[in-house]
Amino acid sequence: MSSNDPSRVLVIIASTRPGRLGPAIADWFVRATLPARAGATVDTADLADIGLPLLDEPEHPASGTYTHEHTRAWSRRVAAADAFVVVTPEYNYGMPAALKNAFDFLYHEWAWKPVAFVSYGNTSAGTRAVQMAKQVVTTLKMVPIGATVALRIADSTRDGQVPPSAGLDDAARRTLAELTRVTSALRPLRVEPAGRVTDTAGPVDGLRLALAQPDDLAELLVLQRCCWVQEALANETLDLPPLRETLDELRESLSTWQVWCVRRHGRLVAAVRARTHHGGWLIGRLMVAPDQSGNGIGSWLLAHAERQAPESATHHALFTGHRSSRNIKLYERAGYALTVADDIPEGAVHLTKPRQPCRTVAHG
Ligand SMILES: Cc1cc2nc3c(=O)[nH]c(=O)nc-3n(C[C@H](O)[C@H](O)[C@H](O)COP(=O)(O)O)c2cc1C
């Protein structure tokens, strides 16, 4: 995504009722801005055609976990856009429920993208709906621009259409021009901070591997507890630090460990941490969400953690429960061998792998 790429503008038609004026207003906006399209491509999303039900996803949209195809399709549409033009009427001094619902369905897909409003209505020309919508869009990290078009239905429409008008057409073009400028200004915010995203080519689609950030921690703690339930069952004990750890302790661990998180289509699905220890590179807390296990994410993430070892590390090391046979198999497949160590937690086994895969490590 470079600042020279054309902005992909998504025009959203917010009204859905039969006989609505919304599509005619959107058609006019699209036609009026045709001569000013340098640097922008325009696509239209009509909420009546998209037909989202009232929000029916069990997870918060910020998780990026979508169970319904209609949500995934809407997510793809919004994610593909760089900027939005919302064409909205005013219903009872507010925005249409269909528009609020469409906003609520998603989260990250909206972020750091500018939004312009083309409103219409009676005396207020829909401006109260826009005021309400601005409060919502800023919560989603969209940036409403200053330029706006507000049509009074009685003055601006004839027979359900918007006839050409120099003043309104010019306002539409200025709005698109400002939207495009703000899109370019916001692009850097949509790029991950340098050094944060470290790897993306994984064994399955949609993976993003990045150093853990404070915002990840609450979700990471939930994933960790979920993953260690299996360990508790396998080892017949609840006395496992990953199950007891608090959010503050997890936050504190970021000062002594490097922690990486893997998101799949936005959802946190795996994590691992590592640090130097007794001359080696100690890798821990390798976890993969149970519904994502078996597709290679764990081995891929382990290999990533190994690659982060400093030059000085002579070997890689890790611990796991002595009855965690599935983990032990994964580590052995990755070249680790059980070794004897005197400072390992009770009920755990220690595995190591030489930095150069030519040395043999004795089984303990
Ligand atoms: C449920 C409803 C509430 C409305 N409330 C307002 C309002 O608060 N202010 C206003 O200017 N017009 C209001 N109107 C009139 C609309 O501006 C007008 O009907 C417009 O065509 C609605 O957009 P649509 O045709 O795309 O649905 C309302 C219309 C409906 C159907």
mmCIF file of C-alpha atoms and ligand atoms in Angstrom:
data_model
loop_
_atom_site.group_PDB
_atom_site.id
_atom_site.type_symbol
_atom_site.label_atom_id
_atom_site.label_comp_id
_atom_site.label_asym_id
_atom_site.label_seq_id
_atom_site.Cartn_x
_atom_site.Cartn_y
_atom_site.Cartn_z
ATOM 1 C CA MET A 1 0.000 0.000 0.000
ATOM 2 C CA SER A 2 1.838 3.132 -1.135
ATOM 3 C CA SER A 3 0.543 6.678 -0.882
ATOM 4 C CA ASN A 4 0.420 6.758 -4.695
ATOM 5 C CA ASP A 5 -2.045 3.873 -4.943
ATOM 6 C CA PRO A 6 -5.566 5.002 -5.906
ATOM 7 C CA SER A 7 -7.927 5.257 -2.935
ATOM 8 C CA ARG A 8 -10.659 2.642 -3.012
ATOM 9 C CA VAL A 9 -13.727 4.534 -1.879
ATOM 10 C CA LEU A 10 -16.741 2.570 -0.695
ATOM 11 C CA VAL A 11 -20.034 4.441 -0.962
ATOM 12 C CA ILE A 12 -22.423 2.986 1.621
ATOM 13 C CA ILE A 13 -26.161 3.390 1.076
ATOM 14 C CA ALA A 14 -27.593 3.472 4.590
ATOM 15 C CA SER A 15 -31.351 3.260 4.022
ATOM 16 C CA THR A 16 -32.981 -0.082 3.263
ATOM 17 C CA ARG A 17 -36.741 0.471 3.073
ATOM 18 C CA PRO A 18 -38.716 -0.165 -0.150
ATOM 19 C CA GLY A 19 -39.151 2.996 -2.197
ATOM 20 C CA ARG A 20 -36.217 4.722 -0.491
ATOM 21 C CA LEU A 21 -34.406 7.712 -1.891
ATOM 22 C CA GLY A 22 -30.950 6.444 -0.867
ATOM 23 C CA PRO A 23 -29.882 4.786 -4.164
ATOM 24 C CA ALA A 24 -30.809 7.897 -6.188
ATOM 25 C CA ILE A 25 -28.717 10.115 -3.884
ATOM 26 C CA ALA A 26 -25.786 7.685 -4.128
ATOM 27 C CA ASP A 27 -26.113 7.512 -7.945
ATOM 28 C CA TRP A 28 -26.008 11.274 -8.105
ATOM 29 C CA PHE A 29 -22.889 11.415 -5.883
ATOM 30 C CA VAL A 30 -21.119 8.795 -7.987
ATOM 31 C CA ARG A 31 -22.020 10.567 -11.251
ATOM 32 C CA ALA A 32 -21.203 14.059 -9.948
ATOM 33 C CA THR A 33 -17.752 12.998 -8.796
ATOM 34 C CA LEU A 34 -16.824 11.171 -12.019
ATOM 35 C CA PRO A 35 -14.811 14.121 -13.410
ATOM 36 C CA ALA A 36 -12.843 14.343 -10.153
ATOM 37 C CA ARG A 37 -11.859 10.693 -9.895
ATOM 38 C CA ALA A 38 -8.090 11.004 -10.338
ATOM 39 C CA GLY A 39 -6.599 8.967 -7.537
ATOM 40 C CA ALA A 40 -9.832 7.215 -6.512
ATOM 41 C CA THR A 41 -11.923 4.220 -7.514
ATOM 42 C CA VAL A 42 -15.512 4.080 -6.299
ATOM 43 C CA ASP A 43 -17.558 1.024 -5.336
ATOM 44 C CA THR A 44 -21.074 1.072 -3.884
ATOM 45 C CA ALA A 45 -22.346 -1.061 -1.000
ATOM 46 C CA ASP A 46 -26.111 -0.947 -0.688
ATOM 47 C CA LEU A 47 -27.090 -2.142 2.798
ATOM 48 C CA ALA A 48 -30.452 -3.279 1.427
ATOM 49 C CA ASP A 49 -28.689 -5.722 -0.953
ATOM 50 C CA ILE A 50 -26.122 -6.761 1.626
ATOM 51 C CA GLY A 51 -28.969 -7.699 3.951
ATOM 52 C CA LEU A 52 -27.128 -8.039 7.236
ATOM 53 C CA PRO A 53 -29.365 -9.376 9.998
ATOM 54 C CA LEU A 54 -29.344 -7.620 13.368
ATOM 55 C CA LEU A 55 -25.913 -8.277 14.847
ATOM 56 C CA ASP A 56 -25.796 -12.037 15.386
ATOM 57 C CA GLU A 57 -22.125 -12.730 16.068
ATOM 58 C CA PRO A 58 -21.299 -14.230 19.475
ATOM 59 C CA GLU A 59 -17.845 -12.642 19.767
ATOM 60 C CA HIS A 60 -16.971 -8.955 20.024
ATOM 61 C CA PRO A 61 -16.055 -7.770 16.511
ATOM 62 C CA ALA A 62 -12.639 -6.641 17.777
ATOM 63 C CA SER A 63 -11.772 -10.345 18.078
ATOM 64 C CA GLY A 64 -12.142 -10.745 14.298
ATOM 65 C CA THR A 65 -13.822 -14.093 14.979
ATOM 66 C CA TYR A 66 -16.814 -14.317 12.704
ATOM 67 C CA THR A 67 -19.084 -17.318 12.630
ATOM 68 C CA HIS A 68 -21.347 -16.210 9.772
ATOM 69 C CA GLU A 69 -20.539 -15.899 6.102
ATOM 70 C CA HIS A 70 -22.558 -12.664 5.877
ATOM 71 C CA THR A 71 -20.153 -11.118 8.425
ATOM 72 C CA ARG A 72 -17.080 -12.408 6.604
ATOM 73 C CA ALA A 73 -18.390 -11.030 3.309
ATOM 74 C CA TRP A 74 -19.073 -7.625 4.903
ATOM 75 C CA SER A 75 -15.635 -7.758 6.533
ATOM 76 C CA ARG A 76 -13.955 -8.393 3.157
ATOM 77 C CA ARG A 77 -15.860 -5.534 1.562
ATOM 78 C CA VAL A 78 -15.003 -3.014 4.255
ATOM 79 C CA ALA A 79 -11.416 -4.221 4.674
ATOM 80 C CA ALA A 80 -10.828 -3.735 0.936
ATOM 81 C CA ALA A 81 -11.820 -0.055 1.143
ATOM 82 C CA ASP A 82 -9.482 2.825 1.956
ATOM 83 C CA ALA A 83 -12.227 5.370 2.632
ATOM 84 C CA PHE A 84 -15.993 5.605 2.959
ATOM 85 C CA VAL A 85 -18.773 7.878 1.794
ATOM 86 C CA VAL A 86 -21.895 7.243 3.848
ATOM 87 C CA VAL A 87 -25.087 8.264 2.080
ATOM 88 C CA THR A 88 -27.600 8.549 4.879
ATOM 89 C CA PRO A 89 -31.075 9.902 5.578
ATOM 90 C CA GLU A 90 -32.175 11.117 8.978
ATOM 91 C CA TYR A 91 -34.684 8.965 10.831
ATOM 92 C CA ASN A 92 -36.098 10.548 13.955
ATOM 93 C CA TYR A 93 -33.109 12.844 14.348
ATOM 94 C CA GLY A 94 -30.682 9.948 14.113
ATOM 95 C CA MET A 95 -28.990 7.548 11.716
ATOM 96 C CA PRO A 96 -30.916 4.551 10.304
ATOM 97 C CA ALA A 97 -30.685 1.445 12.465
ATOM 98 C CA ALA A 98 -29.326 -0.496 9.459
ATOM 99 C CA LEU A 99 -26.306 1.812 9.333
ATOM 100 C CA LYS A 100 -25.553 1.518 13.045
ATOM 101 C CA ASN A 101 -25.898 -2.246 12.738
ATOM 102 C CA ALA A 102 -23.524 -2.340 9.757
ATOM 103 C CA PHE A 103 -20.966 -0.329 11.747
ATOM 104 C CA ASP A 104 -21.331 -2.578 14.803
ATOM 105 C CA PHE A 105 -20.704 -5.785 12.858
ATOM 106 C CA LEU A 106 -17.012 -5.010 12.338
ATOM 107 C CA TYR A 107 -14.156 -3.309 14.129
ATOM 108 C CA HIS A 108 -10.584 -3.357 12.800
ATOM 109 C CA GLU A 109 -11.807 -3.160 9.210
ATOM 110 C CA TRP A 110 -12.941 0.451 9.754
ATOM 111 C CA ALA A 111 -9.892 1.740 11.568
ATOM 112 C CA TRP A 112 -7.784 4.649 10.347
ATOM 113 C CA LYS A 113 -9.910 5.244 7.292
ATOM 114 C CA PRO A 114 -11.596 8.558 6.546
ATOM 115 C CA VAL A 115 -15.335 8.843 6.179
ATOM 116 C CA ALA A 116 -17.416 11.526 4.470
ATOM 117 C CA PHE A 117 -21.166 11.935 4.843
ATOM 118 C CA VAL A 118 -23.726 12.741 2.201
ATOM 119 C CA SER A 119 -26.924 13.337 4.135
ATOM 120 C CA TYR A 120 -30.443 14.140 3.113
ATOM 121 C CA GLY A 121 -33.694 14.933 4.866
ATOM 122 C CA ASN A 122 -36.250 17.609 5.425
ATOM 123 C CA THR A 123 -35.433 20.904 7.133
ATOM 124 C CA SER A 124 -32.175 19.722 8.691
ATOM 125 C CA ALA A 125 -30.987 17.951 5.488
ATOM 126 C CA GLY A 126 -30.002 14.896 7.538
ATOM 127 C CA THR A 127 -27.338 16.720 9.517
ATOM 128 C CA ARG A 128 -28.520 15.416 12.881
ATOM 129 C CA ALA A 129 -28.073 11.859 11.639
ATOM 130 C CA VAL A 130 -24.505 12.795 10.660
ATOM 131 C CA GLN A 131 -23.775 14.260 14.089
ATOM 132 C CA MET A 132 -24.918 11.007 15.648
ATOM 133 C CA ALA A 133 -22.932 8.875 13.201
ATOM 134 C CA LYS A 134 -19.733 10.862 13.794
ATOM 135 C CA GLN A 135 -19.794 9.885 17.448
ATOM 136 C CA VAL A 136 -20.019 6.226 16.447
ATOM 137 C CA VAL A 137 -17.428 6.245 13.670
ATOM 138 C CA THR A 138 -14.748 7.861 15.834
ATOM 139 C CA THR A 139 -15.154 5.002 18.312
ATOM 140 C CA LEU A 140 -14.284 2.687 15.435
ATOM 141 C CA LYS A 141 -11.190 4.846 14.730
ATOM 142 C CA MET A 142 -12.593 6.172 11.483
ATOM 143 C CA VAL A 143 -11.791 9.794 10.804
ATOM 144 C CA PRO A 144 -14.757 11.928 9.689
ATOM 145 C CA ILE A 145 -13.625 14.644 7.299
ATOM 146 C CA GLY A 146 -14.756 18.263 7.397
ATOM 147 C CA ALA A 147 -16.227 18.443 3.887
ATOM 148 C CA THR A 148 -19.803 17.259 3.742
ATOM 149 C CA VAL A 149 -22.819 17.345 1.454
ATOM 150 C CA ALA A 150 -26.265 17.905 2.942
ATOM 151 C CA LEU A 151 -29.330 17.819 0.689
ATOM 152 C CA ARG A 152 -32.718 19.183 1.623
ATOM 153 C CA ILE A 153 -35.063 16.810 -0.163
ATOM 154 C CA ALA A 154 -37.540 19.524 -1.191
ATOM 155 C CA ASP A 155 -34.795 21.675 -2.746
ATOM 156 C CA SER A 156 -32.462 19.041 -4.182
ATOM 157 C CA THR A 157 -34.617 16.268 -5.603
ATOM 158 C CA ARG A 158 -37.184 16.054 -8.384
ATOM 159 C CA ASP A 159 -39.247 12.914 -9.045
ATOM 160 C CA GLY A 160 -37.030 10.884 -6.734
ATOM 161 C CA GLN A 161 -33.820 11.915 -8.501
ATOM 162 C CA VAL A 162 -31.138 14.524 -7.870
ATOM 163 C CA PRO A 163 -30.949 16.716 -10.976
ATOM 164 C CA PRO A 164 -27.530 18.197 -11.844
ATOM 165 C CA SER A 165 -26.787 21.331 -9.861
ATOM 166 C CA ALA A 166 -23.510 23.250 -10.091
ATOM 167 C CA GLY A 167 -23.408 23.985 -6.369
ATOM 168 C CA LEU A 168 -24.174 20.461 -5.163
ATOM 169 C CA ASP A 169 -22.023 18.785 -7.806
ATOM 170 C CA ASP A 170 -19.126 20.973 -6.775
ATOM 171 C CA ALA A 171 -19.696 20.135 -3.099
ATOM 172 C CA ALA A 172 -19.620 16.402 -3.999
ATOM 173 C CA ARG A 173 -16.337 16.800 -5.902
ATOM 174 C CA ARG A 174 -14.734 18.801 -3.109
ATOM 175 C CA THR A 175 -15.802 16.156 -0.649
ATOM 176 C CA LEU A 176 -14.238 13.365 -2.693
ATOM 177 C CA ALA A 177 -11.047 15.416 -3.164
ATOM 178 C CA GLU A 178 -10.740 15.999 0.590
ATOM 179 C CA LEU A 179 -11.507 12.367 1.296
ATOM 180 C CA THR A 180 -8.692 11.283 -1.030
ATOM 181 C CA ARG A 181 -6.220 13.677 0.594
ATOM 182 C CA VAL A 182 -7.062 12.464 4.082
ATOM 183 C CA THR A 183 -6.809 8.844 2.900
ATOM 184 C CA SER A 184 -3.188 9.485 1.879
ATOM 185 C CA ALA A 185 -2.453 11.184 5.191
ATOM 186 C CA LEU A 186 -3.885 8.291 7.181
ATOM 187 C CA ARG A 187 -2.181 5.481 5.245
ATOM 188 C CA PRO A 188 0.885 5.378 7.522
ATOM 189 C CA LEU A 189 -1.386 4.645 10.491
ATOM 190 C CA ARG A 190 -2.666 1.540 8.720
ATOM 191 C CA VAL A 191 0.837 0.123 8.413
ATOM 192 C CA GLU A 192 2.051 -1.799 11.448
ATOM 193 C CA PRO A 193 4.794 0.059 13.352
ATOM 194 C CA ALA A 194 8.272 -0.888 12.097
ATOM 195 C CA GLY A 195 9.541 -4.086 13.644
ATOM 196 C CA ARG A 196 6.198 -5.135 15.007
ATOM 197 C CA VAL A 197 5.019 -7.519 12.324
ATOM 198 C CA THR A 198 7.799 -9.998 11.885
ATOM 199 C CA ASP A 199 6.486 -12.755 9.644
ATOM 200 C CA THR A 200 3.302 -13.449 7.768
ATOM 201 C CA ALA A 201 3.890 -16.429 5.441
ATOM 202 C CA GLY A 202 2.509 -19.257 7.557
ATOM 203 C CA PRO A 203 1.141 -22.751 7.014
ATOM 204 C CA VAL A 204 -2.465 -21.543 6.680
ATOM 205 C CA ASP A 205 -4.029 -18.383 5.309
ATOM 206 C CA GLY A 206 -4.670 -15.149 7.175
ATOM 207 C CA LEU A 207 -1.838 -15.379 9.733
ATOM 208 C CA ARG A 208 -0.076 -12.352 11.150
ATOM 209 C CA LEU A 209 2.811 -12.875 13.529
ATOM 210 C CA ALA A 210 3.862 -9.923 15.662
ATOM 211 C CA LEU A 211 5.517 -9.035 18.930
ATOM 212 C CA ALA A 212 2.902 -8.909 21.680
ATOM 213 C CA GLN A 213 1.608 -5.447 22.522
ATOM 214 C CA PRO A 214 -0.160 -4.337 25.711
ATOM 215 C CA ASP A 215 -3.474 -4.446 23.822
ATOM 216 C CA ASP A 216 -2.971 -8.175 23.159
ATOM 217 C CA LEU A 217 -2.603 -9.221 26.777
ATOM 218 C CA ALA A 218 -6.196 -9.722 27.878
ATOM 219 C CA GLU A 219 -6.870 -11.922 24.864
ATOM 220 C CA LEU A 220 -3.556 -13.704 25.375
ATOM 221 C CA LEU A 221 -4.475 -14.549 28.960
ATOM 222 C CA VAL A 222 -7.763 -16.076 27.818
ATOM 223 C CA LEU A 223 -6.012 -18.108 25.106
ATOM 224 C CA GLN A 224 -3.387 -19.279 27.595
ATOM 225 C CA ARG A 225 -5.958 -20.500 30.115
ATOM 226 C CA CYS A 226 -7.907 -22.194 27.379
ATOM 227 C CA CYS A 227 -4.800 -23.984 26.065
ATOM 228 C CA TRP A 228 -3.561 -25.068 29.485
ATOM 229 C CA VAL A 229 -6.817 -26.773 30.361
ATOM 230 C CA GLN A 230 -5.616 -29.621 28.141
ATOM 231 C CA GLU A 231 -2.303 -29.663 30.032
ATOM 232 C CA ALA A 232 -4.158 -29.772 33.339
ATOM 233 C CA LEU A 233 -6.138 -32.797 32.156
ATOM 234 C CA ALA A 234 -3.099 -34.570 30.698
ATOM 235 C CA ASN A 235 -0.996 -34.026 33.812
ATOM 236 C CA GLU A 236 -3.827 -34.364 36.327
ATOM 237 C CA THR A 237 -3.076 -31.105 38.095
ATOM 238 C CA LEU A 238 -4.470 -27.606 38.171
ATOM 239 C CA ASP A 239 -1.274 -26.377 39.747
ATOM 240 C CA LEU A 240 0.141 -24.968 36.528
ATOM 241 C CA PRO A 241 1.503 -21.395 36.409
ATOM 242 C CA PRO A 242 -0.128 -20.563 33.042
ATOM 243 C CA LEU A 243 -3.523 -21.301 34.608
ATOM 244 C CA ARG A 244 -2.847 -19.179 37.699
ATOM 245 C CA GLU A 245 -1.151 -16.231 36.055
ATOM 246 C CA THR A 246 -2.909 -12.874 36.416
ATOM 247 C CA LEU A 247 -3.122 -10.147 33.821
ATOM 248 C CA ASP A 248 -0.641 -8.043 35.826
ATOM 249 C CA GLU A 249 1.829 -10.928 35.973
ATOM 250 C CA LEU A 250 1.458 -11.483 32.247
ATOM 251 C CA ARG A 251 2.083 -7.772 31.666
ATOM 252 C CA GLU A 252 5.120 -7.945 33.933
ATOM 253 C CA SER A 253 6.495 -10.903 31.961
ATOM 254 C CA LEU A 254 6.881 -8.660 28.905
ATOM 255 C CA SER A 255 9.865 -7.026 30.634
ATOM 256 C CA THR A 256 11.801 -10.316 30.829
ATOM 257 C CA TRP A 257 10.441 -12.297 27.875
ATOM 258 C CA GLN A 258 9.960 -11.604 24.207
ATOM 259 C CA VAL A 259 6.420 -12.647 23.409
ATOM 260 C CA TRP A 260 4.982 -13.177 19.949
ATOM 261 C CA CYS A 261 1.321 -13.425 19.082
ATOM 262 C CA VAL A 262 -0.233 -14.934 15.984
ATOM 263 C CA ARG A 263 -3.532 -13.629 14.742
ATOM 264 C CA ARG A 264 -5.600 -15.344 12.115
ATOM 265 C CA HIS A 265 -7.983 -12.986 10.343
ATOM 266 C CA GLY A 266 -7.642 -10.747 13.383
ATOM 267 C CA ARG A 267 -8.285 -13.383 16.043
ATOM 268 C CA LEU A 268 -5.476 -14.323 18.455
ATOM 269 C CA VAL A 269 -4.856 -18.029 17.768
ATOM 270 C CA ALA A 270 -1.316 -18.738 18.978
ATOM 271 C CA ALA A 271 1.568 -17.343 20.997
ATOM 272 C CA VAL A 272 5.054 -18.173 22.236
ATOM 273 C CA ARG A 273 7.724 -16.492 24.333
ATOM 274 C CA ALA A 274 11.509 -16.786 24.663
ATOM 275 C CA ARG A 275 14.521 -15.391 26.506
ATOM 276 C CA THR A 276 18.142 -16.268 27.163
ATOM 277 C CA HIS A 277 18.737 -18.656 30.065
ATOM 278 C CA HIS A 278 21.957 -20.390 31.161
ATOM 279 C CA GLY A 279 23.584 -19.656 27.804
ATOM 280 C CA GLY A 280 20.673 -21.123 25.876
ATOM 281 C CA TRP A 281 17.478 -19.768 24.318
ATOM 282 C CA LEU A 282 14.577 -20.754 26.539
ATOM 283 C CA ILE A 283 11.295 -21.049 24.664
ATOM 284 C CA GLY A 284 8.030 -21.257 26.578
ATOM 285 C CA ARG A 285 4.299 -20.926 26.595
ATOM 286 C CA LEU A 286 3.935 -22.227 23.059
ATOM 287 C CA MET A 287 0.173 -22.316 22.593
ATOM 288 C CA VAL A 288 -2.257 -22.812 19.736
ATOM 289 C CA ALA A 289 -6.021 -22.403 20.103
ATOM 290 C CA PRO A 290 -7.490 -25.930 20.271
ATOM 291 C CA ASP A 291 -9.671 -25.434 17.190
ATOM 292 C CA GLN A 292 -6.579 -24.377 15.189
ATOM 293 C CA SER A 293 -4.250 -27.153 16.314
ATOM 294 C CA GLY A 294 -3.042 -29.761 13.856
ATOM 295 C CA ASN A 295 -2.567 -27.352 10.976
ATOM 296 C CA GLY A 296 1.121 -26.559 11.495
ATOM 297 C CA ILE A 297 0.850 -23.253 13.353
ATOM 298 C CA GLY A 298 2.674 -24.616 16.437
ATOM 299 C CA SER A 299 5.707 -25.914 14.492
ATOM 300 C CA TRP A 300 5.848 -22.743 12.424
ATOM 301 C CA LEU A 301 5.745 -20.550 15.522
ATOM 302 C CA LEU A 302 8.360 -22.681 17.284
ATOM 303 C CA ALA A 303 10.683 -22.290 14.280
ATOM 304 C CA HIS A 304 10.095 -18.551 14.394
ATOM 305 C CA ALA A 305 10.986 -18.392 18.103
ATOM 306 C CA GLU A 306 14.167 -20.400 17.430
ATOM 307 C CA ARG A 307 15.211 -17.972 14.697
ATOM 308 C CA GLN A 308 15.050 -15.108 17.199
ATOM 309 C CA ALA A 309 17.798 -16.648 19.373
ATOM 310 C CA PRO A 310 20.837 -14.405 19.827
ATOM 311 C CA GLU A 311 24.115 -15.470 18.244
ATOM 312 C CA SER A 312 25.487 -16.278 21.690
ATOM 313 C CA ALA A 313 22.858 -18.964 22.461
ATOM 314 C CA THR A 314 24.384 -22.442 22.314
ATOM 315 C CA HIS A 315 21.077 -24.329 22.314
ATOM 316 C CA HIS A 316 17.305 -24.047 22.470
ATOM 317 C CA ALA A 317 15.539 -25.275 25.585
ATOM 318 C CA LEU A 318 11.981 -25.753 26.752
ATOM 319 C CA PHE A 319 9.875 -27.457 29.402
ATOM 320 C CA THR A 320 6.587 -29.247 29.223
ATOM 321 C CA GLY A 321 4.502 -31.506 31.438
ATOM 322 C CA HIS A 322 5.912 -35.030 31.657
ATOM 323 C CA ARG A 323 2.571 -36.411 30.494
ATOM 324 C CA SER A 324 2.090 -33.879 27.703
ATOM 325 C CA SER A 325 2.815 -36.492 25.073
ATOM 326 C CA ARG A 326 1.400 -34.435 22.216
ATOM 327 C CA ASN A 327 3.726 -31.520 23.015
ATOM 328 C CA ILE A 328 6.698 -33.826 23.483
ATOM 329 C CA LYS A 329 6.055 -35.391 20.066
ATOM 330 C CA LEU A 330 5.850 -31.950 18.437
ATOM 331 C CA TYR A 331 9.161 -30.939 20.040
ATOM 332 C CA GLU A 332 10.860 -34.189 19.090
ATOM 333 C CA ARG A 333 9.713 -33.762 15.501
ATOM 334 C CA ALA A 334 11.314 -30.305 15.628
ATOM 335 C CA GLY A 335 14.655 -31.840 16.696
ATOM 336 C CA TYR A 336 14.442 -31.566 20.488
ATOM 337 C CA ALA A 337 15.434 -34.364 22.817
ATOM 338 C CA LEU A 338 14.634 -35.003 26.442
ATOM 339 C CA THR A 339 17.537 -33.968 28.642
ATOM 340 C CA VAL A 340 18.321 -33.924 32.337
ATOM 341 C CA ALA A 341 18.224 -30.562 34.070
ATOM 342 C CA ASP A 342 18.233 -29.890 37.782
ATOM 343 C CA ASP A 343 16.163 -26.688 37.921
ATOM 344 C CA ILE A 344 12.974 -27.763 36.205
ATOM 345 C CA PRO A 345 9.525 -27.474 37.834
ATOM 346 C CA GLU A 346 8.082 -30.586 39.457
ATOM 347 C CA GLY A 347 6.168 -32.788 36.993
ATOM 348 C CA ALA A 348 7.898 -31.193 33.997
ATOM 349 C CA VAL A 349 10.420 -32.525 31.506
ATOM 350 C CA HIS A 350 13.219 -30.589 29.878
ATOM 351 C CA LEU A 351 14.013 -30.736 26.170
ATOM 352 C CA THR A 352 16.889 -29.186 24.311
ATOM 353 C CA LYS A 353 18.051 -28.826 20.767
ATOM 354 C CA PRO A 354 21.553 -27.757 19.767
ATOM 355 C CA ARG A 355 21.837 -24.515 17.872
ATOM 356 C CA GLN A 356 23.691 -26.380 15.100
ATOM 357 C CA PRO A 357 21.738 -29.568 14.306
ATOM 358 C CA CYS A 358 24.884 -31.740 14.076
ATOM 359 C CA ARG A 359 25.430 -32.442 17.773
ATOM 360 C CA THR A 360 23.607 -35.256 19.553
ATOM 361 C CA VAL A 361 21.863 -34.550 22.860
ATOM 362 C CA ALA A 362 21.588 -37.426 25.315
ATOM 363 C CA HIS A 363 18.150 -38.545 26.408
ATOM 364 C CA GLY A 364 17.570 -38.204 30.143
HETATM 365 C C1 LIG B 1 -38.831 6.400 10.003
HETATM 366 C C2 LIG B 1 -38.575 7.742 9.388
HETATM 367 C C3 LIG B 1 -38.161 8.777 10.200
HETATM 368 C C4 LIG B 1 -37.882 10.024 9.650
HETATM 369 N N1 LIG B 1 -37.386 11.017 10.446
HETATM 370 C C5 LIG B 1 -36.940 12.152 9.884
HETATM 371 C C6 LIG B 1 -36.228 13.123 10.643
HETATM 372 O O1 LIG B 1 -36.019 12.995 11.820
HETATM 373 N N2 LIG B 1 -35.770 14.224 10.007
HETATM 374 C C7 LIG B 1 -35.954 14.423 8.671
HETATM 375 O O2 LIG B 1 -35.487 15.436 8.147
HETATM 376 N N3 LIG B 1 -36.642 13.530 7.922
HETATM 377 C C8 LIG B 1 -37.130 12.405 8.492
HETATM 378 N N4 LIG B 1 -37.789 11.472 7.731
HETATM 379 C C9 LIG B 1 -38.046 11.766 6.331
HETATM 380 C C10 LIG B 1 -36.865 11.308 5.497
HETATM 381 O O3 LIG B 1 -35.909 12.318 5.426
HETATM 382 C C11 LIG B 1 -37.318 10.920 4.082
HETATM 383 O O4 LIG B 1 -38.404 10.029 4.152
HETATM 384 C C12 LIG B 1 -36.204 10.285 3.300
HETATM 385 O O5 LIG B 1 -36.652 9.998 2.005
HETATM 386 C C13 LIG B 1 -35.765 8.990 3.985
HETATM 387 O O6 LIG B 1 -34.705 8.375 3.301
HETATM 388 P P1 LIG B 1 -34.933 7.046 2.466
HETATM 389 O O7 LIG B 1 -36.008 7.401 1.435
HETATM 390 O O8 LIG B 1 -33.645 6.737 1.805
HETATM 391 O O9 LIG B 1 -35.405 6.022 3.446
HETATM 392 C C14 LIG B 1 -38.065 10.234 8.265
HETATM 393 C C15 LIG B 1 -38.518 9.175 7.470
HETATM 394 C C16 LIG B 1 -38.749 7.939 8.019
HETATM 395 C C17 LIG B 1 -39.177 6.815 7.130
#
